[in-house]
mmCIF file of C-alpha atoms in Angstrom:
data_model
loop_
_atom_site.group_PDB
_atom_site.id
_atom_site.type_symbol
_atom_site.label_atom_id
_atom_site.label_comp_id
_atom_site.label_asym_id
_atom_site.label_seq_id
_atom_site.Cartn_x
_atom_site.Cartn_y
_atom_site.Cartn_z
ATOM 1 C CA MET I 1 -1.432 -0.780 2.545
ATOM 2 C CA ARG I 2 1.779 -1.267 3.072
ATOM 3 C CA LEU I 3 4.926 -0.725 0.447
ATOM 4 C CA LEU I 4 7.908 -1.334 -0.739
ATOM 5 C CA ILE I 5 10.890 1.294 -1.804
ATOM 6 C CA VAL I 6 13.704 -0.566 -4.226
ATOM 7 C CA GLU I 7 16.308 2.143 -3.975
ATOM 8 C CA ASP I 8 20.250 2.006 -3.347
ATOM 9 C CA GLU I 9 20.363 5.854 -2.875
ATOM 10 C CA PRO I 10 19.989 6.145 0.642
ATOM 11 C CA MET I 11 19.437 10.080 1.070
ATOM 12 C CA LEU I 12 16.531 9.334 -1.577
ATOM 13 C CA ALA I 13 15.437 6.245 -0.171
ATOM 14 C CA ALA I 14 14.981 7.967 3.358
ATOM 15 C CA GLN I 15 13.296 10.972 1.088
ATOM 16 C CA LEU I 16 10.215 8.468 -0.507
ATOM 17 C CA LYS I 17 9.936 6.474 2.750
ATOM 18 C CA SER I 18 9.322 9.522 4.279
ATOM 19 C CA ALA I 19 7.002 11.362 2.025
ATOM 20 C CA LEU I 20 4.944 7.756 2.199
ATOM 21 C CA GLU I 21 4.461 7.207 5.436
ATOM 22 C CA LYS I 22 3.384 10.754 5.054
ATOM 23 C CA SER I 23 0.518 9.752 2.980
ATOM 24 C CA GLY I 24 -0.460 7.181 5.855
ATOM 25 C CA TYR I 25 1.392 4.098 3.913
ATOM 26 C CA VAL I 26 3.562 1.734 6.079
ATOM 27 C CA VAL I 27 6.847 1.392 4.425
ATOM 28 C CA ASP I 28 9.520 -1.213 3.949
ATOM 29 C CA VAL I 29 12.827 -0.663 2.477
ATOM 30 C CA ALA I 30 15.451 -2.728 0.545
ATOM 31 C CA ALA I 31 18.933 -1.134 -0.851
ATOM 32 C CA ASP I 32 20.129 -3.660 -3.052
ATOM 33 C CA GLY I 33 19.022 -6.447 -5.467
ATOM 34 C CA LEU I 34 18.600 -9.395 -3.018
ATOM 35 C CA ASP I 35 17.241 -8.473 -0.532
ATOM 36 C CA ALA I 36 14.450 -6.816 -2.526
ATOM 37 C CA GLU I 37 14.049 -10.022 -4.544
ATOM 38 C CA HIS I 38 13.628 -12.243 -0.930
ATOM 39 C CA GLN I 39 11.721 -9.178 0.674
ATOM 40 C CA GLY I 40 9.309 -9.104 -2.347
ATOM 41 C CA LEU I 41 8.565 -13.650 -2.511
ATOM 42 C CA SER I 42 8.164 -13.424 1.038
ATOM 43 C CA GLU I 43 5.987 -10.273 2.274
ATOM 44 C CA PRO I 44 2.600 -9.573 0.821
ATOM 45 C CA TYR I 45 3.101 -6.356 -0.011
ATOM 46 C CA ASP I 46 0.441 -3.714 -2.025
ATOM 47 C CA LEU I 47 2.737 -1.631 -4.380
ATOM 48 C CA VAL I 48 6.718 -1.717 -5.097
ATOM 49 C CA VAL I 49 8.702 1.290 -6.043
ATOM 50 C CA LEU I 50 11.461 -0.766 -7.961
ATOM 51 C CA ASP I 51 14.634 1.537 -9.116
ATOM 52 C CA LEU I 52 16.264 -0.319 -12.115
ATOM 53 C CA GLY I 53 20.186 0.180 -11.095
ATOM 54 C CA LEU I 54 20.651 -1.629 -8.368
ATOM 55 C CA PRO I 55 22.748 -3.784 -7.115
ATOM 56 C CA GLY I 56 23.505 -7.209 -6.647
ATOM 57 C CA ARG I 57 21.196 -7.806 -9.116
ATOM 58 C CA ASP I 58 19.632 -5.189 -11.134
ATOM 59 C CA GLY I 59 15.581 -4.522 -11.147
ATOM 60 C CA LEU I 60 14.558 -5.955 -14.002
ATOM 61 C CA THR I 61 15.459 -9.536 -13.130
ATOM 62 C CA VAL I 62 13.669 -8.788 -9.512
ATOM 63 C CA LEU I 63 11.102 -8.065 -11.986
ATOM 64 C CA ARG I 64 11.143 -11.109 -13.456
ATOM 65 C CA SER I 65 11.782 -13.248 -10.726
ATOM 66 C CA TRP I 66 8.508 -11.506 -8.688
ATOM 67 C CA ARG I 67 6.157 -12.248 -11.474
ATOM 68 C CA GLU I 68 7.522 -15.791 -12.378
ATOM 69 C CA ALA I 69 6.625 -16.691 -8.748
ATOM 70 C CA GLY I 70 3.357 -15.214 -9.483
ATOM 71 C CA ARG I 71 3.333 -11.969 -7.734
ATOM 72 C CA THR I 72 0.776 -10.011 -8.399
ATOM 73 C CA MET I 73 1.725 -6.550 -6.518
ATOM 74 C CA PRO I 74 2.018 -3.494 -8.642
ATOM 75 C CA VAL I 75 5.411 -2.325 -9.313
ATOM 76 C CA LEU I 76 6.318 1.678 -9.817
ATOM 77 C CA ILE I 77 10.045 1.570 -11.915
ATOM 78 C CA LEU I 78 12.127 4.514 -11.473
ATOM 79 C CA THR I 79 14.946 4.658 -12.864
ATOM 80 C CA ALA I 80 17.616 7.732 -14.470
ATOM 81 C CA ARG I 81 17.228 5.942 -17.734
ATOM 82 C CA ASP I 82 15.407 7.924 -20.558
ATOM 83 C CA ASN I 83 14.937 6.281 -23.697
ATOM 84 C CA TRP I 84 12.407 3.961 -24.765
ATOM 85 C CA HIS I 85 14.264 1.026 -25.211
ATOM 86 C CA ASP I 86 14.518 0.595 -21.374
ATOM 87 C CA LYS I 87 10.550 1.722 -20.758
ATOM 88 C CA VAL I 88 9.429 -0.862 -23.066
ATOM 89 C CA ALA I 89 11.584 -3.236 -21.623
ATOM 90 C CA GLY I 90 10.237 -2.521 -17.886
ATOM 91 C CA ILE I 91 6.927 -2.859 -19.291
ATOM 92 C CA ASP I 92 7.490 -6.238 -21.064
ATOM 93 C CA ALA I 93 8.601 -7.426 -17.490
ATOM 94 C CA GLY I 94 5.800 -6.924 -15.487
ATOM 95 C CA ALA I 95 6.183 -2.898 -14.526
ATOM 96 C CA ASP I 96 2.665 -1.878 -14.081
ATOM 97 C CA ASP I 97 4.141 2.509 -14.233
ATOM 98 C CA TYR I 98 7.531 4.301 -15.170
ATOM 99 C CA LEU I 99 8.431 7.072 -13.661
ATOM 100 C CA THR I 100 12.153 8.510 -14.611
ATOM 101 C CA LYS I 101 14.415 10.738 -12.143
ATOM 102 C CA PRO I 102 14.408 13.239 -11.466
ATOM 103 C CA PHE I 103 11.105 13.409 -10.433
ATOM 104 C CA HIS I 104 8.307 15.616 -8.221
ATOM 105 C CA GLN I 105 7.400 13.760 -4.824
ATOM 106 C CA GLU I 106 3.396 14.533 -5.838
ATOM 107 C CA GLU I 107 4.267 13.056 -9.085
ATOM 108 C CA LEU I 108 4.907 9.757 -7.555
ATOM 109 C CA ALA I 109 2.180 9.848 -4.849
ATOM 110 C CA ALA I 110 -0.355 10.595 -6.913
ATOM 111 C CA ARG I 111 0.736 7.308 -9.882
ATOM 112 C CA VAL I 112 1.210 5.220 -5.619
ATOM 113 C CA ARG I 113 -2.528 5.896 -5.524
ATOM 114 C CA ALA I 114 -3.746 5.416 -8.749
ATOM 115 C CA LEU I 115 -2.457 1.974 -8.902
ATOM 116 C CA LEU I 116 -3.362 1.078 -5.486
ATOM 117 C CA ARG I 117 -6.684 2.459 -6.736
ATOM 118 C CA ARG I 118 -7.028 0.140 -9.701
ATOM 119 C CA ALA I 119 -4.840 -2.965 -8.483
ATOM 120 C CA GLY I 120 -8.413 -2.837 -5.731
ATOM 121 C CA GLY I 121 -10.669 -1.966 -7.972
ATOM 122 C CA HIS I 122 -11.362 1.563 -7.781
ATOM 123 C CA ALA I 123 -11.766 3.947 -10.134
ATOM 124 C CA THR I 124 -11.486 7.410 -8.280
ATOM 125 C CA ALA I 125 -8.869 8.964 -5.856
ATOM 126 C CA ASP I 126 -12.983 9.307 -3.114
ATOM 127 C CA ILE I 127 -13.497 5.616 -2.185
ATOM 128 C CA ARG I 128 -17.478 5.476 -0.333
ATOM 129 C CA CYS I 129 -19.162 2.912 1.957
ATOM 130 C CA GLY I 130 -21.964 3.963 3.026
ATOM 131 C CA PRO I 131 -21.591 7.542 5.022
ATOM 132 C CA LEU I 132 -17.800 7.229 5.138
ATOM 133 C CA LEU I 133 -15.684 8.526 2.526
ATOM 134 C CA LEU I 134 -11.876 7.472 1.933
ATOM 135 C CA ASP I 135 -10.205 10.457 0.142
ATOM 136 C CA THR I 136 -7.031 8.909 -0.690
ATOM 137 C CA ARG I 137 -5.317 12.687 -1.604
ATOM 138 C CA GLN I 138 -6.230 13.909 1.514
ATOM 139 C CA THR I 139 -5.075 10.645 3.492
ATOM 140 C CA ARG I 140 -8.656 10.988 6.188
ATOM 141 C CA VAL I 141 -11.518 9.925 5.892
ATOM 142 C CA LEU I 142 -15.405 11.282 6.087
ATOM 143 C CA LEU I 143 -17.965 10.826 8.480
ATOM 144 C CA ASP I 144 -21.267 12.589 6.389
ATOM 145 C CA ASP I 145 -18.547 14.847 4.798
ATOM 146 C CA ALA I 146 -16.780 15.597 8.515
ATOM 147 C CA PRO I 147 -13.458 14.205 8.817
ATOM 148 C CA LEU I 148 -13.208 11.447 11.177
ATOM 149 C CA ASP I 149 -10.497 12.030 13.674
ATOM 150 C CA LEU I 150 -8.322 9.051 13.977
ATOM 151 C CA THR I 151 -4.743 7.280 15.348
ATOM 152 C CA SER I 152 -2.233 6.371 12.233
ATOM 153 C CA HIS I 153 -3.164 2.525 13.731
ATOM 154 C CA GLU I 154 -7.087 3.365 13.023
ATOM 155 C CA TYR I 155 -7.028 5.254 9.651
ATOM 156 C CA ARG I 156 -4.964 2.527 8.052
ATOM 157 C CA VAL I 157 -7.134 -0.203 9.670
ATOM 158 C CA LEU I 158 -10.084 1.645 8.148
ATOM 159 C CA ALA I 159 -8.802 2.749 4.812
ATOM 160 C CA TYR I 160 -7.327 -1.196 4.613
ATOM 161 C CA LEU I 161 -11.021 -2.349 5.164
ATOM 162 C CA LEU I 162 -12.744 0.368 3.001
ATOM 163 C CA MET I 163 -10.293 -0.345 -0.082
ATOM 164 C CA HIS I 164 -11.204 -4.189 0.204
ATOM 165 C CA GLN I 165 -15.255 -3.274 1.433
ATOM 166 C CA ASP I 166 -17.123 -6.151 0.874
ATOM 167 C CA GLU I 167 -14.346 -8.289 1.199
ATOM 168 C CA VAL I 168 -14.409 -10.952 4.657
ATOM 169 C CA VAL I 169 -10.728 -9.356 5.711
ATOM 170 C CA SER I 170 -8.695 -11.586 8.240
ATOM 171 C CA ARG I 171 -6.539 -10.377 11.289
ATOM 172 C CA SER I 172 -3.423 -12.025 10.258
ATOM 173 C CA GLU I 173 -4.128 -10.106 6.988
ATOM 174 C CA LEU I 174 -4.723 -6.824 8.691
ATOM 175 C CA VAL I 175 -1.319 -7.342 10.967
ATOM 176 C CA GLU I 176 0.759 -8.236 7.564
ATOM 177 C CA HIS I 177 -0.690 -4.999 5.730
ATOM 178 C CA ILE I 178 -0.392 -2.026 8.238
ATOM 179 C CA TYR I 179 2.633 -2.994 9.737
ATOM 180 C CA ALA I 180 6.443 -2.535 8.755
ATOM 181 C CA GLN I 181 8.613 -5.519 8.822
ATOM 182 C CA ASP I 182 10.803 -4.110 11.571
ATOM 183 C CA PHE I 183 7.397 -3.484 13.873
ATOM 184 C CA ASP I 184 6.416 -6.014 17.104
ATOM 185 C CA ARG I 185 3.416 -7.627 15.642
ATOM 186 C CA ASP I 186 0.218 -8.623 17.486
ATOM 187 C CA SER I 187 -2.040 -9.745 16.277
ATOM 188 C CA ASN I 188 -4.793 -9.110 19.284
ATOM 189 C CA THR I 189 -4.328 -5.184 19.226
ATOM 190 C CA ILE I 190 -6.873 -5.707 15.540
ATOM 191 C CA GLU I 191 -9.698 -6.067 18.039
ATOM 192 C CA VAL I 192 -8.749 -3.032 19.955
ATOM 193 C CA PHE I 193 -8.601 -0.723 16.922
ATOM 194 C CA VAL I 194 -11.610 -2.669 15.176
ATOM 195 C CA ALA I 195 -13.807 -1.791 18.763
ATOM 196 C CA ARG I 196 -12.415 1.991 18.947
ATOM 197 C CA LEU I 197 -13.532 1.918 15.431
ATOM 198 C CA ARG I 198 -16.664 0.641 15.956
ATOM 199 C CA ARG I 199 -17.602 3.917 18.345
ATOM 200 C CA LYS I 200 -15.953 6.267 16.268
ATOM 201 C CA ILE I 201 -18.982 5.068 12.951
ATOM 202 C CA PRO I 202 -22.356 3.979 12.686
ATOM 203 C CA PRO I 203 -23.053 0.371 13.972
ATOM 204 C CA GLY I 204 -23.232 -2.171 11.668
ATOM 205 C CA LEU I 205 -20.647 -0.874 9.051
ATOM 206 C CA ILE I 206 -17.848 -3.555 10.789
ATOM 207 C CA GLN I 207 -19.427 -7.020 10.585
ATOM 208 C CA THR I 208 -17.146 -9.817 12.139
ATOM 209 C CA VAL I 209 -17.453 -12.943 10.162
ATOM 210 C CA ARG I 210 -17.124 -15.988 13.456
ATOM 211 C CA GLY I 211 -14.075 -17.428 12.863
ATOM 212 C CA LEU I 212 -12.822 -15.631 9.455
ATOM 213 C CA GLY I 213 -12.287 -11.952 10.348
ATOM 214 C CA TYR I 214 -14.191 -8.402 9.376
ATOM 215 C CA ARG I 215 -16.783 -7.309 6.596
ATOM 216 C CA LEU I 216 -16.897 -3.635 5.917
ATOM 217 C CA SER I 217 -19.925 -3.235 4.288
ATOM 218 C CA ALA I 218 -23.520 -0.555 4.157
ATOM 219 C CA ASP I 219 -25.776 -3.638 3.099
ATOM 220 C CA PRO I 220 -26.278 -5.334 6.276
ATOM 221 C CA GLN I 221 -25.962 -9.010 6.960
#
């Protein structure tokens, strides 16, 4: 999953980025409203953590711009404003959740997990596909209840396929969601990661859909 943090306070932005990366996410950062608006319109983020008090353009204006353009990614608002008027304004502008500063990193991580699960149509923190189990709280995948030994990129590919199981996912979509914006992306490496994963999980779970991409499914096609 690829996230965007929009926060103008450098230390807090760095702390959030580090914490979310440790949870297995790919994270980009924007420090002002104009940059955030552009990134949210041009990049396929799975979720945005958005501060309201931003230089250049305020967070509510940025959020309205995304929604008016049809961008539907979940948005978690961060703000130091602790009154119900601001919360109502944020929800009405298209926010999905609200967190008031100061907050605990654990609560932020839990809210991010919940929003991503709901966006993917999953009701619980454990997402199962046959013998595979994605434990979103512990950032791990289990095979028959035993943790799989995965590299960070293997985990991201497998976790994305698990979140979108039974759907066809293209190589370009995987590239867009497992690499940060400034990473040297190469869609050919996706084939390498998929080949490695196939050696670690039962055959037939990752299916190749010719000319389209991959499908993770417990049902044979």
